[in-house]
Short mmCIF file of C-alpha atoms in Angstrom, two decimals:
data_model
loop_
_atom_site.label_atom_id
_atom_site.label_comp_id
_atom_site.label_asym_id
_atom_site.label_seq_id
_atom_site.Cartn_x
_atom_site.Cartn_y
_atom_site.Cartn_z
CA UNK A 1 16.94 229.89 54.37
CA UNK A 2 18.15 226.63 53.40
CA UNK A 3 17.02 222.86 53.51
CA UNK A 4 19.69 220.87 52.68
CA UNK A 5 21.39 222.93 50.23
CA UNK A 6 18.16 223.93 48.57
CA UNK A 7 15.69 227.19 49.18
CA UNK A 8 12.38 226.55 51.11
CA UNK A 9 9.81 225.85 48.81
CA UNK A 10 7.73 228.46 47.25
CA UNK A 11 4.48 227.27 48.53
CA UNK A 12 6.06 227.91 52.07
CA UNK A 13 7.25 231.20 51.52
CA UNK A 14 4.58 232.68 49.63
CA UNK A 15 1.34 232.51 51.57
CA UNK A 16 -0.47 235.64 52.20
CA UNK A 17 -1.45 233.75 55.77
CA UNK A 18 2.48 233.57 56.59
CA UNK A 19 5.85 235.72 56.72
CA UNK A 20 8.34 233.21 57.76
CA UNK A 21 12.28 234.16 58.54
CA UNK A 22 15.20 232.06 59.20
CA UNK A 23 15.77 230.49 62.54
CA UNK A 24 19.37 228.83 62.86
CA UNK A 25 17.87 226.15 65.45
CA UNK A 26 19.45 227.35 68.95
CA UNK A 27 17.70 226.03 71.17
CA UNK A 28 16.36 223.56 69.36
CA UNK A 29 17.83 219.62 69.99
CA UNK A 30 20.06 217.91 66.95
CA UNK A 31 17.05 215.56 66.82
CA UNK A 32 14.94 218.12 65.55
CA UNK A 33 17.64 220.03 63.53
CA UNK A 34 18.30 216.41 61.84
CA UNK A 35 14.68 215.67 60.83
CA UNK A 36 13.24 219.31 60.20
CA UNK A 37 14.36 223.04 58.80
CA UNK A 38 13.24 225.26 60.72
CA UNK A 39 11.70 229.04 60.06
CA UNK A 40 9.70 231.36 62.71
CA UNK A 41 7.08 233.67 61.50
CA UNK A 42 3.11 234.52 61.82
CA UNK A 43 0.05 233.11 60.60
CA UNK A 44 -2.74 235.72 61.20
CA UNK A 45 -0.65 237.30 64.06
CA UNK A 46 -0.22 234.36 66.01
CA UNK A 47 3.96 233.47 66.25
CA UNK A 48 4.47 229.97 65.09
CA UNK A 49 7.42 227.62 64.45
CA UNK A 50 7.26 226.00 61.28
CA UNK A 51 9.08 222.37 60.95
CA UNK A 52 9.66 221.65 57.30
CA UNK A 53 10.45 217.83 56.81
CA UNK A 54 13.91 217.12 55.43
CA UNK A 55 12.92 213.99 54.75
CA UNK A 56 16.09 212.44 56.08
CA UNK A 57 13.90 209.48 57.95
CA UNK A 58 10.83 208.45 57.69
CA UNK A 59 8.41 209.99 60.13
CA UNK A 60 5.21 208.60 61.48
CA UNK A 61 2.21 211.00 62.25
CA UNK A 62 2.81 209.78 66.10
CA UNK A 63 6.68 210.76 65.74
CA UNK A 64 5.54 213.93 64.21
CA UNK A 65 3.35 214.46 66.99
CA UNK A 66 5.76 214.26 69.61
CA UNK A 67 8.46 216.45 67.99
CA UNK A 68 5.52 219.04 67.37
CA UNK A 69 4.95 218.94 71.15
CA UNK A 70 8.23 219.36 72.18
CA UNK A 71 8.83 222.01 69.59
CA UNK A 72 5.97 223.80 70.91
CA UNK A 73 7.38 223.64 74.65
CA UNK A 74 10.96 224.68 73.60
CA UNK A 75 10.10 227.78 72.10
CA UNK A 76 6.56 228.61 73.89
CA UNK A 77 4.83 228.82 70.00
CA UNK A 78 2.45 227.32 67.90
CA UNK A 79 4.40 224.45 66.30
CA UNK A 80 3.34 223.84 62.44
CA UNK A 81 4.76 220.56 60.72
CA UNK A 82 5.29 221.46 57.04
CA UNK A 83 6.10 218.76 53.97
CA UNK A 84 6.18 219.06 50.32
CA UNK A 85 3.19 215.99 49.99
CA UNK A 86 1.44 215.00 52.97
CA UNK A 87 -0.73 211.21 52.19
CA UNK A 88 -4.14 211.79 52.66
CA UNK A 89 -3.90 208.25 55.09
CA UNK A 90 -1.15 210.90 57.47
CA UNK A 91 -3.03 213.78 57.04
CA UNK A 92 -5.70 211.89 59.38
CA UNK A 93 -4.32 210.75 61.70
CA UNK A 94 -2.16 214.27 62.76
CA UNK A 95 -5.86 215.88 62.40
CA UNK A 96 -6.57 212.75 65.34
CA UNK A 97 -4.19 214.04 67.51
CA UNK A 98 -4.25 217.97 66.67
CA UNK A 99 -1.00 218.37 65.04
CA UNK A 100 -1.26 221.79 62.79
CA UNK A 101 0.20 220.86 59.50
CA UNK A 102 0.79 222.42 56.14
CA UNK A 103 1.59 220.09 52.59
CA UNK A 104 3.02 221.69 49.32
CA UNK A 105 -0.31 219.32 47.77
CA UNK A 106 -2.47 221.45 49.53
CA UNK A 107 -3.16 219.26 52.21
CA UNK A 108 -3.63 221.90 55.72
CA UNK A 109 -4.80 221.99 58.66
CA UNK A 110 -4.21 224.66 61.15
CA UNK A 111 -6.86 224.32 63.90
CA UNK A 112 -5.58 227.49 65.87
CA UNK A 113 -7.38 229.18 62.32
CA UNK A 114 -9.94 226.80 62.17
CA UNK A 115 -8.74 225.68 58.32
CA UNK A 116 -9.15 222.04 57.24
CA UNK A 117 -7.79 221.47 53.53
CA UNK A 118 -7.84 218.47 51.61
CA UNK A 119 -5.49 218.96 49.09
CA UNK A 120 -5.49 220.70 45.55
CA UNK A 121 -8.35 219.37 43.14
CA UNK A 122 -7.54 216.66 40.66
CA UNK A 123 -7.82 218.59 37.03
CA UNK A 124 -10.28 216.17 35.00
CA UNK A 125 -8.64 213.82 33.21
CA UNK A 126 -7.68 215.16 29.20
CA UNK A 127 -9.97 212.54 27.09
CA UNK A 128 -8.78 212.07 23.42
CA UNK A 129 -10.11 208.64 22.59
CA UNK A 130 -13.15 206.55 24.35
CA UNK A 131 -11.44 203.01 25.84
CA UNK A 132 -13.06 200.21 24.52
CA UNK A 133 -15.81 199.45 27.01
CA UNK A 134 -17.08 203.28 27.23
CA UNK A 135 -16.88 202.53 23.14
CA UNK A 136 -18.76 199.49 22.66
CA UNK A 137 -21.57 200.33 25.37
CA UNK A 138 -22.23 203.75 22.85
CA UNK A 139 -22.40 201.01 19.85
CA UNK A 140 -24.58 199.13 21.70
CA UNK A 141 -26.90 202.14 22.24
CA UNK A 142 -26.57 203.20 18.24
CA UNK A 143 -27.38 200.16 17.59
CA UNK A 144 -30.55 199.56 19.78
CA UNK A 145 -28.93 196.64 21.43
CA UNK A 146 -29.18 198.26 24.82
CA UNK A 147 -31.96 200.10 26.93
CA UNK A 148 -31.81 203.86 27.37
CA UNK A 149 -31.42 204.58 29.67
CA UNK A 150 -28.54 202.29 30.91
CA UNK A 151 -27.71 200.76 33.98
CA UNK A 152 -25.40 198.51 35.03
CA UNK A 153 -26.92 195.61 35.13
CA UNK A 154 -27.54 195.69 31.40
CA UNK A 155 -24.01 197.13 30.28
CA UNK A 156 -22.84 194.03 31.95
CA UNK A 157 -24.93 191.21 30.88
CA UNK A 158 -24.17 193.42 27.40
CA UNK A 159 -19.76 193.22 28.21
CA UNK A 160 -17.47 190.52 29.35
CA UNK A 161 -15.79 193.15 31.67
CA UNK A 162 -15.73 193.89 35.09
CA UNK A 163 -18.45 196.49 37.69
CA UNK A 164 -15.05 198.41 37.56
CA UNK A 165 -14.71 198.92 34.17
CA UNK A 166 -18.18 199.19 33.56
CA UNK A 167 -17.70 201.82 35.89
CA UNK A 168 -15.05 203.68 34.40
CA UNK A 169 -16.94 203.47 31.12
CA UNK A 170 -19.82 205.00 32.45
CA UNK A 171 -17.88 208.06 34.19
CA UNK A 172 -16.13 208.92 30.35
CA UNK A 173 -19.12 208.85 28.59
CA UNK A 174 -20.50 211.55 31.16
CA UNK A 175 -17.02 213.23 30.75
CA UNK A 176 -17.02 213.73 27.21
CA UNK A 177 -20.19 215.34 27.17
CA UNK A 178 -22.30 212.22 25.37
CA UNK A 179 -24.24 210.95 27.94
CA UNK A 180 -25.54 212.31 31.72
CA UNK A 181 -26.55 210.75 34.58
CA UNK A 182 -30.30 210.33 35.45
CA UNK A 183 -31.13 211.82 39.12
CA UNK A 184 -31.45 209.15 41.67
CA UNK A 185 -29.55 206.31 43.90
CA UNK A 186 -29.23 204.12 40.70
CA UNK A 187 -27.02 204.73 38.33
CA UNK A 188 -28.46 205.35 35.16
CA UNK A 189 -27.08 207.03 32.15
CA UNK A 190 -29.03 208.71 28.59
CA UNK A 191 -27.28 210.03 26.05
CA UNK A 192 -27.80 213.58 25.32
CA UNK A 193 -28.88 213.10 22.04
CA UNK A 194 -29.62 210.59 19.59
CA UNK A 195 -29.05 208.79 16.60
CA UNK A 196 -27.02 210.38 13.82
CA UNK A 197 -26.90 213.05 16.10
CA UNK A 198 -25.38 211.16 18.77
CA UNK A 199 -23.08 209.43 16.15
CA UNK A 200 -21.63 212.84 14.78
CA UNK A 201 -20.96 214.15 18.29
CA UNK A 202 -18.61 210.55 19.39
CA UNK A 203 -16.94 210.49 15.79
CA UNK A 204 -14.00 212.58 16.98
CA UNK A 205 -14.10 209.93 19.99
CA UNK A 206 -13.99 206.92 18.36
CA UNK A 207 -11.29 204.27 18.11
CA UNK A 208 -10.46 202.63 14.73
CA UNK A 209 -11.03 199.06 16.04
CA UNK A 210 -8.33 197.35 13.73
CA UNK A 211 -5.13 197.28 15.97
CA UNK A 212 -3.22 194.75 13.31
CA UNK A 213 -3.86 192.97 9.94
CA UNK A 214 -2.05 190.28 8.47
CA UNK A 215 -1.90 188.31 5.60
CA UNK A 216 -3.08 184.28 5.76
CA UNK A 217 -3.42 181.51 4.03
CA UNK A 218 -6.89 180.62 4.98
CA UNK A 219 -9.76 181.86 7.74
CA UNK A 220 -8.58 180.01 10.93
CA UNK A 221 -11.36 177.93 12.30
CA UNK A 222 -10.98 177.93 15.63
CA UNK A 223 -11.69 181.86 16.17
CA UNK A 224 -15.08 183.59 14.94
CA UNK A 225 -14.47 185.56 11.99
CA UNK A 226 -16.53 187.35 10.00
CA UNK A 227 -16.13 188.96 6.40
CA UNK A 228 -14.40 192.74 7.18
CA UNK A 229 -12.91 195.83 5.10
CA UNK A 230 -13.69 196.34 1.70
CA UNK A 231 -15.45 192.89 1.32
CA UNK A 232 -17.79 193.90 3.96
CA UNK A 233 -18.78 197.39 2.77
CA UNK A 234 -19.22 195.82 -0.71
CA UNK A 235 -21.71 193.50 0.64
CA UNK A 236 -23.66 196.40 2.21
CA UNK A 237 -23.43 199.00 -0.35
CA UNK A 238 -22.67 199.45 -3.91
CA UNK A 239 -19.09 199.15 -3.86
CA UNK A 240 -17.03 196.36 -5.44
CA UNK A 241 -15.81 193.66 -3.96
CA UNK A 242 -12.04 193.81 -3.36
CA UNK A 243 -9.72 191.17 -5.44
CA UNK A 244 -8.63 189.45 -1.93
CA UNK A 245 -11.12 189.15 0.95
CA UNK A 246 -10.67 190.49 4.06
CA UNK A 247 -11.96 188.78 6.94
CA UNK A 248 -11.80 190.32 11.35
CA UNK A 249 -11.58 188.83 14.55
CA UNK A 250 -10.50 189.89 18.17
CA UNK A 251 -7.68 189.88 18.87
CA UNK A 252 -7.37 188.37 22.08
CA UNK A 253 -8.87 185.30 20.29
CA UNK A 254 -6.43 185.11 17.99
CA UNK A 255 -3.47 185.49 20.45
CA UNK A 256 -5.48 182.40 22.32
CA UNK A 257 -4.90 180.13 18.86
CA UNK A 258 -2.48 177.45 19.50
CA UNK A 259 -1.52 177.11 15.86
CA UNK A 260 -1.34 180.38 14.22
CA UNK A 261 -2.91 181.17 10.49
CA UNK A 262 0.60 181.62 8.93
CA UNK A 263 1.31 177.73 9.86
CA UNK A 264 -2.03 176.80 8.37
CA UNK A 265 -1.96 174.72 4.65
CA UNK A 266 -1.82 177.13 2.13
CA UNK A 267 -5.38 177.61 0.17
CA UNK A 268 -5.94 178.44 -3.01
CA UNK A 269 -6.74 182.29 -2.11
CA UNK A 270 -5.13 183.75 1.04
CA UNK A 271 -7.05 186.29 2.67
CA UNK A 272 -6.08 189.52 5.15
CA UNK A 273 -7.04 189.12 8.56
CA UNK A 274 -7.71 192.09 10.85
CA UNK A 275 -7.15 191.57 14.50
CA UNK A 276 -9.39 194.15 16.39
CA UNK A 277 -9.36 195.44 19.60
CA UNK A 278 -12.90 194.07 20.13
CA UNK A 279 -14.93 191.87 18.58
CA UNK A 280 -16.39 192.39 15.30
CA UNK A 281 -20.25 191.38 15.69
CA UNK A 282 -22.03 193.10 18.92
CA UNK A 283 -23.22 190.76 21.42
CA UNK A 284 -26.66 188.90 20.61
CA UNK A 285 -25.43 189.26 16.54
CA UNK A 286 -23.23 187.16 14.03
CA UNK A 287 -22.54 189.92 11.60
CA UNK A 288 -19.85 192.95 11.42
CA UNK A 289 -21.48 195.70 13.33
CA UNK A 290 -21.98 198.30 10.17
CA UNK A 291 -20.54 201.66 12.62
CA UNK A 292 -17.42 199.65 13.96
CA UNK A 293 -17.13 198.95 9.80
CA UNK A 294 -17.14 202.45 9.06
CA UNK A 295 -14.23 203.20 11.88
CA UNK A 296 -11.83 200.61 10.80
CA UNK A 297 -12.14 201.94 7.00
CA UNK A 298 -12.86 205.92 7.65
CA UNK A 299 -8.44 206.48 6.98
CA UNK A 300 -8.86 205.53 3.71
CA UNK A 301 -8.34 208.25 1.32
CA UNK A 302 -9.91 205.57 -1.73
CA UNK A 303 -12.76 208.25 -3.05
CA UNK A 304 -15.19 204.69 -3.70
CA UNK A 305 -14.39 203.71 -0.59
CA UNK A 306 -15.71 207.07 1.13
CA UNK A 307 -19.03 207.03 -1.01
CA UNK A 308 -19.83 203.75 -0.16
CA UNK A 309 -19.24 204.55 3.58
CA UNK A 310 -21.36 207.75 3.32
CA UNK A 311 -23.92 205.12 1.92
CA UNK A 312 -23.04 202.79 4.42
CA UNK A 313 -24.31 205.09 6.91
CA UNK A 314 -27.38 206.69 5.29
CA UNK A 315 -28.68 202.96 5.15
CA UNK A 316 -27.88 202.86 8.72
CA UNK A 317 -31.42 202.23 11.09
CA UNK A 318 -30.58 205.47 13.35
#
């Protein structure tokens, strides 16, 4: 059986609940012919007539309706509407007026079996990296900078973002497997562990904060920035200091600077700026925070560098 050139679809055909067979449409008005193919079979033993939507116009669930009923008086059988994706918003309002209807997205409902399906389950979302709000809010709880457990009210006084993205950041940390949700109305989250322990289970989660770094003449004023990279680490553990220092800021306040660095006077020693994706001190602090440190230099292959970051966190107040 063909719909406009092509077979019916698999889902159709391949129920256990249905044996359909080709009906060439006598009987059946051009209206219908135009707008549906057609196949007869039975669902549980029950004969039905099975309108698969060419989708040749655009068909309301009230236009459905209507051809459904005059389908079903034509040929004296249960009339099924059928589509490859039936909207949730459609699905509705044909259960409103009892059409029986079948989608290839899993969306059914064929009251003369009393079935009602809502469609195939979304798969969980693949998570790779934490975004940067679901990020910072863990930093914030490393760092002791936020109550455990968490709620929103804090995560936002804590963030400049939105109850949406707040939101979202709560749902990944539960989907990663670092924190759960507290029973109860409110919305509170703990992490399942903590501490180094906590640290070593987001590692593989973590974003390297530094998105760009470029090379300036002098720390632009008019955007906080702190000491970052090598000069930072040196300052915190044993390392030494780097011959040209390395200072961060976010990068959204950098894109905000009307003049940028490299159209700044020349200084006597230019300096590498790192742009990151957030910025560099927590909230409530006016130093780099020492973990967000550790992910913007954790590439580097330098074996100093690695000791002093191993350092770096063994000083760390878990």
């Amino acid at each position: 059986m063909k719909r406009k050139g092509a077979e019916m679809p698999e889902w159709l055909n391949g129920g256990r609940t249905i044996e359909l067979a080709p009906l060439n449409g006598r009987g059946i008005p051009p209206l219908y012919r135009g707008c549906y193919a057609m196949a007869k079979g039975e669902m549980d033993g029950m004969p039905v007539e099975v309108a698969l939507d060419r989708h040749a116009v655009r068909l309301t669930p009230g236009s459905i309706a209507k051809h459904m009923e005059g389908i079903a008086a034509l040929t004296g059988k249960q009339a099924v509407y059928a589509a490859d994706t039936i909207a949730a918003q459609d699905a509705r309002r044909m259960v409103a007026r009892g059409v029986a209807f079948m989608g290839g997205n899993g969306n059914v409902f064929l009251p003369f079996m009393a079935l009602r399906l809502t469609g195939k389950p979304k798969p969980a979302p693949v998570v790779t990296k934490l975004g940067v709000p679901a990020q910072l809010l863990l930093l914030g709880m490393l760092n002791h900078r936020l109550p455990v457990p968490l709620a929103y009210g804090a995560a936002e006084s804590f963030l400049p973002y939105s109850r949406g993205s707040i939101h979202a950041a709560f749902e990944q940390l539960q989907l990663v497997g670092l924190c759960r949700r507290l029973p109860g109305r409110a919305v509170q989250l703990e992490p399942v562990c903590t501490g180094r322990a906590l640290w070593e289970r987001a590692l593989p989660l973590l974003q390297n904060p530094c998105r760009r770094t470029i090379e300036a003449p002098q720390v632009p004023e008019a955007v906080p920035c702190v000491t970052a990279g090598e000069t930072a680490l040196a300052a915190l553990t044993m390392l030494a200091a780097p011959p040209q220092a390395a200072y961060a800021c976010a990068l959204h306040d950098f894109l905000r600077l009307p003049q940028k660095p490299h159209a700044l006077p020349a200084a006597d020693e230019p300096i590498v700026l790192q742009l990151w994706l957030y910025p560099p001190c927590l909230p409530g602090t006016d130093g780099i925070d020492a973990l967000s440190l550790y992910l913007s230099l954790r590439h580097l292959s330098d074996e100093r560098v690695q000791q002093a970051l191993e350092q770096l966190l063994d000083d760390f107040p878990w």
